[in-house]
Coordinates of C-alpha atoms and ligand atoms in Angstrom, one line a residue:
X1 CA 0.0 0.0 0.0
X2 CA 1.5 3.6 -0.9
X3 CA 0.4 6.9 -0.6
X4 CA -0.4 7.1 -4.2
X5 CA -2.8 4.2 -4.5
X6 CA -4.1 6.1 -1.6
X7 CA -4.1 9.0 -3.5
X8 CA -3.1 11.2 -0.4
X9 CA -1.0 14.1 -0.7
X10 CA 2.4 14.6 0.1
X11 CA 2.8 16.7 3.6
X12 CA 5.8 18.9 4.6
X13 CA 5.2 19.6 8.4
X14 CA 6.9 22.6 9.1
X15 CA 4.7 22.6 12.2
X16 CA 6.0 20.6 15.2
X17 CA 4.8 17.6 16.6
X18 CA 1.9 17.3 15.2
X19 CA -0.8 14.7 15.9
X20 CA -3.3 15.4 12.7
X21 CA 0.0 15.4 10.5
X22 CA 1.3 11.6 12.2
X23 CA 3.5 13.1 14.9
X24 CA 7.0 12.2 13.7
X25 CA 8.7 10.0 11.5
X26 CA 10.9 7.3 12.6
X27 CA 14.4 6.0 12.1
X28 CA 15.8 3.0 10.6
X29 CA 16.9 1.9 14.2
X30 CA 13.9 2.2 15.6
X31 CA 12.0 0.4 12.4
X32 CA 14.0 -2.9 13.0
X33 CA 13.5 -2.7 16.5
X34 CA 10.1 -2.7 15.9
X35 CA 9.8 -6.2 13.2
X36 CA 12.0 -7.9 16.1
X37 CA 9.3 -7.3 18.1
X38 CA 6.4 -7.8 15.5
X39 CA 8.1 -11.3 14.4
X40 CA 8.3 -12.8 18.3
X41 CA 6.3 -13.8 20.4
X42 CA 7.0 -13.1 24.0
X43 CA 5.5 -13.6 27.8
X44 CA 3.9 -10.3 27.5
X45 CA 3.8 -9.9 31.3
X46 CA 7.8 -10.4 31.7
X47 CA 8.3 -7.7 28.5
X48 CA 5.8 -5.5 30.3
X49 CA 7.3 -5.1 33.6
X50 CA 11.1 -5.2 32.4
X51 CA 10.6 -2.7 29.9
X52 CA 8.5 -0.4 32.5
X53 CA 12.1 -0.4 34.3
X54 CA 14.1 0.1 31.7
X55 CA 12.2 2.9 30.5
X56 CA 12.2 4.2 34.4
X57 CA 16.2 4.0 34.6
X58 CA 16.3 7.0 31.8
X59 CA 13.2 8.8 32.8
X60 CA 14.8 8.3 36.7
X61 CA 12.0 7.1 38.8
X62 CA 11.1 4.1 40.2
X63 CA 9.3 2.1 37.8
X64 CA 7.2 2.7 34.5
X65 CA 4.6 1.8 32.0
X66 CA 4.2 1.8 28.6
X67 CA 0.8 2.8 26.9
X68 CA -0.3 3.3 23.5
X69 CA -1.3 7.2 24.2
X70 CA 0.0 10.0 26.5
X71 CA -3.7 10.0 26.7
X72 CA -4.2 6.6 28.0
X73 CA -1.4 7.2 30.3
X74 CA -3.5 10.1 31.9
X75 CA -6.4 8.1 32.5
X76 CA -4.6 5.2 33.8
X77 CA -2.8 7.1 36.3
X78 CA -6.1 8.9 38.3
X79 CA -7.5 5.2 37.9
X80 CA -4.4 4.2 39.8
X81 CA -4.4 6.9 42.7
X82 CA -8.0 6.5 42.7
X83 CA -8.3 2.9 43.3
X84 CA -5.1 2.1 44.8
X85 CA -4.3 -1.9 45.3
X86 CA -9.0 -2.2 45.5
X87 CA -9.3 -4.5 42.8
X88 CA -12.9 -4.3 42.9
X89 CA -12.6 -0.7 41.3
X90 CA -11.1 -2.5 38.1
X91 CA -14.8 -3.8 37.3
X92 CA -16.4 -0.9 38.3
X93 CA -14.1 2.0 37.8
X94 CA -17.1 4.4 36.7
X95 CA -19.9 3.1 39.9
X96 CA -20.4 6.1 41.6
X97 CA -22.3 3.8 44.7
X98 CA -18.3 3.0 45.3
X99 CA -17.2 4.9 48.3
X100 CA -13.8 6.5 47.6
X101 CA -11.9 10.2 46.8
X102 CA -12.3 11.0 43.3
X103 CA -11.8 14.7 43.3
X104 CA -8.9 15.5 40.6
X105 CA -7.9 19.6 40.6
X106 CA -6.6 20.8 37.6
X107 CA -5.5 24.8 37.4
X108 CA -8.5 26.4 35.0
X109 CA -5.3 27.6 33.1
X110 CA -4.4 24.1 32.5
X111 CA -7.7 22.4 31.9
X112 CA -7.1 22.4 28.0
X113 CA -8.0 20.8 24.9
X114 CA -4.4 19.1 23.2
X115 CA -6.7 17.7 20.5
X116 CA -8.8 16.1 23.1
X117 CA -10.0 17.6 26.2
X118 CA -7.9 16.8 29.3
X119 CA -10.4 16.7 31.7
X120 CA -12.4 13.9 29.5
X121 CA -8.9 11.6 30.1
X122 CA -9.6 12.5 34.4
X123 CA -13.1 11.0 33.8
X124 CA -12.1 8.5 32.0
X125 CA -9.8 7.4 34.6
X126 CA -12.8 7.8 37.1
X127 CA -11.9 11.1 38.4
X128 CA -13.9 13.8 39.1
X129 CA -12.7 17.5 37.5
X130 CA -12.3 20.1 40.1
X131 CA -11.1 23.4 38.5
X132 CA -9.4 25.7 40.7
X133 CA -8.2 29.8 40.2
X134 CA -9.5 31.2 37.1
X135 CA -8.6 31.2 33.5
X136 CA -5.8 34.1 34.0
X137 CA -5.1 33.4 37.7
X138 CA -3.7 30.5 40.0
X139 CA -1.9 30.6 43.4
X140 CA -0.5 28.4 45.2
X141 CA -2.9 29.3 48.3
X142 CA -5.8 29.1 45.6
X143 CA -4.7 25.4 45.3
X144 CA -4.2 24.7 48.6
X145 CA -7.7 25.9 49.9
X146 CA -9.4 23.6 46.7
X147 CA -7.9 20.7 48.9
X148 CA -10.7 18.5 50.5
X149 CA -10.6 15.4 52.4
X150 CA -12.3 13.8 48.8
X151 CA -8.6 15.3 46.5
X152 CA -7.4 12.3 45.4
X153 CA -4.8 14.0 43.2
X154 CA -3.6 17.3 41.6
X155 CA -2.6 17.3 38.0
X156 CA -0.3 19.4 36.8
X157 CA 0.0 20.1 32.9
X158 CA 3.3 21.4 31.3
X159 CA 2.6 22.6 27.8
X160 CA 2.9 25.3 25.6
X161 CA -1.1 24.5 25.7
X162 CA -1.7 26.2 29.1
X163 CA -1.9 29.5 30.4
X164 CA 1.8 30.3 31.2
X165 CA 1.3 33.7 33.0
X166 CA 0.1 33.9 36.4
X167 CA -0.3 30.6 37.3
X168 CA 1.6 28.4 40.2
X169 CA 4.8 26.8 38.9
X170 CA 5.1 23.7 38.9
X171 CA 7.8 23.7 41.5
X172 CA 5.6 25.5 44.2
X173 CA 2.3 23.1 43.3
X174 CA 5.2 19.8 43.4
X175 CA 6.2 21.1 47.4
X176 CA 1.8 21.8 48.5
X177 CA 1.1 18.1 47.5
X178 CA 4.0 16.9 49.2
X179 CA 3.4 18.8 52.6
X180 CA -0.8 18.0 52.0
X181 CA 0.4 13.9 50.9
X182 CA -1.9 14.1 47.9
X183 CA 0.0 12.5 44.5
X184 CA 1.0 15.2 42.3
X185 CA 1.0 13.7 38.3
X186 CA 3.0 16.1 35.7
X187 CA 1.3 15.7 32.2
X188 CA 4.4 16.6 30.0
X189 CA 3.7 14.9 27.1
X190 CA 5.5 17.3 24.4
X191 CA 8.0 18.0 26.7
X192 CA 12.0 17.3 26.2
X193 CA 13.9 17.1 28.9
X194 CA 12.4 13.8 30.0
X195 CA 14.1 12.8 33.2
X196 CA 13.6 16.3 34.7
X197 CA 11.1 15.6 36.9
X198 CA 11.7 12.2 38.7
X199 CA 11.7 14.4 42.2
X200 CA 8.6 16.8 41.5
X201 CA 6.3 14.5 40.9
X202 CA 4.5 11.2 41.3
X203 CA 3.7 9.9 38.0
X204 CA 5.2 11.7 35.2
X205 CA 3.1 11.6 32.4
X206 CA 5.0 11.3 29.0
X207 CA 4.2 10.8 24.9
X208 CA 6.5 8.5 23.4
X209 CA 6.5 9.7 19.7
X210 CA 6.4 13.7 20.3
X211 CA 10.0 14.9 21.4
X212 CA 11.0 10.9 22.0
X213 CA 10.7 10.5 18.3
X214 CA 9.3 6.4 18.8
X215 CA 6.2 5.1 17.8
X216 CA 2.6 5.7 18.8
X217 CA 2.5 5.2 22.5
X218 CA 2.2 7.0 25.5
X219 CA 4.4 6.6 29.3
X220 CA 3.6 6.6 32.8
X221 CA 6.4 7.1 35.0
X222 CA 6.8 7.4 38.8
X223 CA 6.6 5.8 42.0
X224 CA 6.7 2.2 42.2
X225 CA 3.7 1.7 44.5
X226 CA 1.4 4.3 42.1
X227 CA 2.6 2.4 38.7
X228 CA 1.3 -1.0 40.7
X229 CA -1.9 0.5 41.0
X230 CA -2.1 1.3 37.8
X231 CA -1.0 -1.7 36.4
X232 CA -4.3 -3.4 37.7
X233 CA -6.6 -1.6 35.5
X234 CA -4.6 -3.0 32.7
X235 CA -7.2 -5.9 32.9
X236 CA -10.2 -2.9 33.1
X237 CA -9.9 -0.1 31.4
X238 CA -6.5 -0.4 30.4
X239 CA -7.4 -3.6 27.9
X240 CA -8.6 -0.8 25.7
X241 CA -5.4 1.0 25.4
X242 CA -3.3 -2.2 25.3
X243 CA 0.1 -1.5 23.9
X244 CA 1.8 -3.4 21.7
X245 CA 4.9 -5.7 21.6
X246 CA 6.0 -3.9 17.9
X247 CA 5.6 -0.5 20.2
X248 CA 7.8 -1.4 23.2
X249 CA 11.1 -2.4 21.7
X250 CA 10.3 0.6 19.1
X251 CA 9.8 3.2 21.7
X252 CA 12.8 1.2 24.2
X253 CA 15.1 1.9 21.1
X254 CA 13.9 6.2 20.8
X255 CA 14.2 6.6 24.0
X256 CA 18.3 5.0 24.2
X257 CA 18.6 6.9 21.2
X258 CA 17.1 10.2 22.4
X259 CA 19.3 10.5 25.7
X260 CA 22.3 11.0 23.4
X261 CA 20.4 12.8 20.2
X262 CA 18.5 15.5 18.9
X263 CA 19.1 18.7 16.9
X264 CA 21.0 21.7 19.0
X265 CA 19.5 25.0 18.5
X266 CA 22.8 25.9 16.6
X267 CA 22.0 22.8 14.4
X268 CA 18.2 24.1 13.7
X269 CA 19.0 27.6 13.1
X270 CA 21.1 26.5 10.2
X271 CA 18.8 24.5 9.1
X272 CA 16.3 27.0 8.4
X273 CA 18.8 29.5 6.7
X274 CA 17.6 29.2 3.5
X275 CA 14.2 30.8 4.6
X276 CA 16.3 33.9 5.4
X277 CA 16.0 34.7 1.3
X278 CA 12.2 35.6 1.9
X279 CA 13.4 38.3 4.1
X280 CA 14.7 40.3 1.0
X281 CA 10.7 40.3 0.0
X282 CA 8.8 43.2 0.1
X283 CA 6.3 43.5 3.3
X284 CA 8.6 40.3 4.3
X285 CA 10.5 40.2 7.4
X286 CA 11.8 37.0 8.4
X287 CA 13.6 36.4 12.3
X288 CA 14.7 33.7 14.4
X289 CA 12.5 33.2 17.7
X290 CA 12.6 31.0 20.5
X291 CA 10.1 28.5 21.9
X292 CA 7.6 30.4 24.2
X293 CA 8.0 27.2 26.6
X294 CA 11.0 27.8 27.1
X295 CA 12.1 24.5 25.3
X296 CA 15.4 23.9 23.6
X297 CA 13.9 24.8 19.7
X298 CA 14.1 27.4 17.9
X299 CA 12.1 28.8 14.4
X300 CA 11.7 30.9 11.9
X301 CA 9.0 33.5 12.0
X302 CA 7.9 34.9 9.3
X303 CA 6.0 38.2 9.2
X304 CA 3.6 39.2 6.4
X305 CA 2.6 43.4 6.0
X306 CA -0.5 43.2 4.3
X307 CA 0.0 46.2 3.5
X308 CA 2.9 45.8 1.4
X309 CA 2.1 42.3 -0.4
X310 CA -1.5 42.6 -0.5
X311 CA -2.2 38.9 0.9
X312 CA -2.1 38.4 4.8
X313 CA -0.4 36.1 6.9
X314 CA -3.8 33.6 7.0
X315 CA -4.1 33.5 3.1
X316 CA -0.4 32.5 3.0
X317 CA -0.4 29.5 5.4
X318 CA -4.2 28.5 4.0
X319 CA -2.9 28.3 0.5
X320 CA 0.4 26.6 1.8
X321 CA -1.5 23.6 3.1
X322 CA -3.7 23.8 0.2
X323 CA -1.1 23.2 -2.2
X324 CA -2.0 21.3 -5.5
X325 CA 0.6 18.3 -4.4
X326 CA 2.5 19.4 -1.2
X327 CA 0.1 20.3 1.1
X328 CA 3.0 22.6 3.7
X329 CA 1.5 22.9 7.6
X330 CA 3.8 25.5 9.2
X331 CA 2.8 27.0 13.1
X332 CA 0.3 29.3 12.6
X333 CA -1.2 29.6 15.8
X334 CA -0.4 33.2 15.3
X335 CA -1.3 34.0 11.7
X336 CA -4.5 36.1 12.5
X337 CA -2.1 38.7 13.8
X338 CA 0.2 38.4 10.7
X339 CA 3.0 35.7 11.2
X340 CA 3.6 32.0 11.2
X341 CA 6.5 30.3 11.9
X342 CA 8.7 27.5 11.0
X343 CA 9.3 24.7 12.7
X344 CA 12.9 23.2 11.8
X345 CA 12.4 19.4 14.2
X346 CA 10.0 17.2 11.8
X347 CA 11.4 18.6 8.5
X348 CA 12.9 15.8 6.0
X349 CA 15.9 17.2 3.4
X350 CA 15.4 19.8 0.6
X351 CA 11.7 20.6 2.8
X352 CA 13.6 24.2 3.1
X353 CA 13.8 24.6 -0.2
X354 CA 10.7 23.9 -1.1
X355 CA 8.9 25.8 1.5
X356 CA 11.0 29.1 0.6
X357 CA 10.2 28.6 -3.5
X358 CA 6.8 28.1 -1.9
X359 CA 5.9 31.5 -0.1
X360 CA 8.0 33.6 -2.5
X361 CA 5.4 32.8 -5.3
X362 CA 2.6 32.5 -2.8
X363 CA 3.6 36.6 -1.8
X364 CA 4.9 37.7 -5.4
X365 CA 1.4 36.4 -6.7
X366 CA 2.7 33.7 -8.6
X367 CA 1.1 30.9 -7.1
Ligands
PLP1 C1 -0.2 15.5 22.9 C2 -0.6 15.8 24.4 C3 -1.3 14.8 25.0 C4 -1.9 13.6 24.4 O1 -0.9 12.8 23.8 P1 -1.4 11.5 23.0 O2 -0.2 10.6 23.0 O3 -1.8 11.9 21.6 O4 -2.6 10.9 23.7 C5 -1.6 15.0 26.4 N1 -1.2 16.2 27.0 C6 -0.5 17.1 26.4 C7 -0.1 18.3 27.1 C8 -0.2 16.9 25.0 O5 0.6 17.9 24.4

């Protein structure tokens, strides 16, 4: 099967990790890890549970599990710290007539929607949403007076997603939950620096093919006792986001490969030199940015003067992705105020090129 007798369109992500685009590509390494895995069978229990460790060692916690989503990692992990070793929670997970805490807070900055809302992951782990501060506005004290005798945990979401002004770092939320004992779980599933947070948190809360570059699947990492509960609703809810074997020794052989890999800013900023031609364009200004989390990338933005070219910055990314045989998706999360940028992570060789041809006839009219 091939894209043509599919008859879809080539893509150039210029975007990021993207989950409507496929989220990454993967390497050759990775690829044979993977048929190993597809061409053996295995006790599934013993693969499970060694590569949880394995995959704690380089996160650095205590033990791990691997899941087919960030997503189902999420919802796994409140139906862990809600249920804790009662196995009859497994069969009824969702039974309201079972006594125990459900509440889950989540900063109202950091209740958001990465594609799917978050808070539908919390009740799909059997937690109940409790939103605390407001959209603009979360202190620490805020958090500590939405603690009840029913908190059964405090998520935590690390993303460019959130809110980032005005709300309770992460470092002042990690030190409440451990003076209140209520389990604090980090969702950082775009984030890099993957063994950061080993000390802040219970369960860490990871993707395994957005910055970890393996294949679709999802991590929960943390304290051995909360992965344990966890683990049990494997056989409930869990069965429905059942991982593959293909997908472990695929995302074991990212993650050894990402603890001594990826670009260095220095690396993506001359990658995406050849975009500095545009720059030369009337109503054209073209400058290097960094990430507004604070992460180690850093882009091209592109600014369009409407003005001066007589298309705006939305006509240009629309007809980029609307391309009669590339379809281009840059980051254009800003384009209504007259820029997009470039992303240089998830692009494949001579993308530059093609992308700078691209916008020059796109702004000269040409297109
Ligand atoms: C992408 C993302 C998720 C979901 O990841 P999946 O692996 O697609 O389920 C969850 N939280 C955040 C912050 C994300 O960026």
């Amino acid at each position: 099967m091939s894209s043509s007798s599919l008859q879809l369109k080539k893509v150039i992500n210029a975007s990021g990790r993207m989950t409507i685009l496929g989220v990454s590509t993967l390497s050759e390494r990775v690829l044979e890890e993977m048929a190993f895995g597809a061409q053996n069978y295995f006790e599934m229990d013993d693969l499970v549970n060694k590569a949880g460790k394995k995959v704690a060692e380089i996160i650095g916690t205590e033990d791990a599990l691997i899941t087919n989503s960030a997503s189902a990692s999420i919802a796994l992990a409140i139906a862990g710290v809600i249920g804790k070793d009662n196995v009859s929670l497994v069969d009824h997970l969702h039974d309201g007539s079972i006594d125990c805490d459900r509440e889950v807070l989540v900063m109202k900055g950091h209740n958001v929607n990465y594609g799917a809302p978050i808070e539908v992951m919390i009740r799909l782990g059997g937690g109940e949403v409790k939103e605390v501060g407001y959209a603009n506005e979360c202190t620490v004290s805020q958090m500590e007076a939405a603690i009840s005798e029913k908190t059964a945990a405090v998520i935590y979401v690390k993303s460019h997603h959130c809110v980032q002004k005005n709300m309770a770092s992460l470092f002042e939320v990690s030190e409440l939950c451990k003076n209140k004992k209520i389990p604090l779980l980090l969702d950082a599933a775009a984030e890099e620096d993957i063994d950061a947070y080993g000390e802040v948190a219970d369960l860490i809360i990871l993707s395994g093919t957005k910055a970890i570059g393996g294949p679709t699947s999802g991590i929960l990492a943390g304290k051995g006792n909360f992965i344990t509960y966890s683990k049990l609703h494997l056989k409930g809810i869990g069965r429905a986001m059942k991982v593959g074997k293909e997908q472990i020794f695929g995302l074991l052989q990212a993650l050894e490969d990402y603890s001594h890999s990826g670009k260095t800013k220095e690396e993506q900023r001359d990658m995406i030199m050849p975009l500095m031609e545009l720059d030369q364009l009337p109503g054209v200004r073209v400058t290097i940015v960094a990430d507004e989390a604070g992460r180690e990338i850093c882009r091209a933005r592109v600014q369009i003067d409407d003005s001066l070219t007589n298309c705006h910055a939305l006509d240009v990314v629309r007809q980029l992705k609307e391309g009669e045989d590339i379809a281009i998706y840059t980051r254009d999360y800003h384009a209504n105020l007259g820029s997009f940028d470039i992303d240089p992570r998830p692009l494949l060789d001579g993308d530059i090129n093609t992308i700078t041809e691209s916008v020059k006839n796109i702004v000269s009219g040409e297109a």
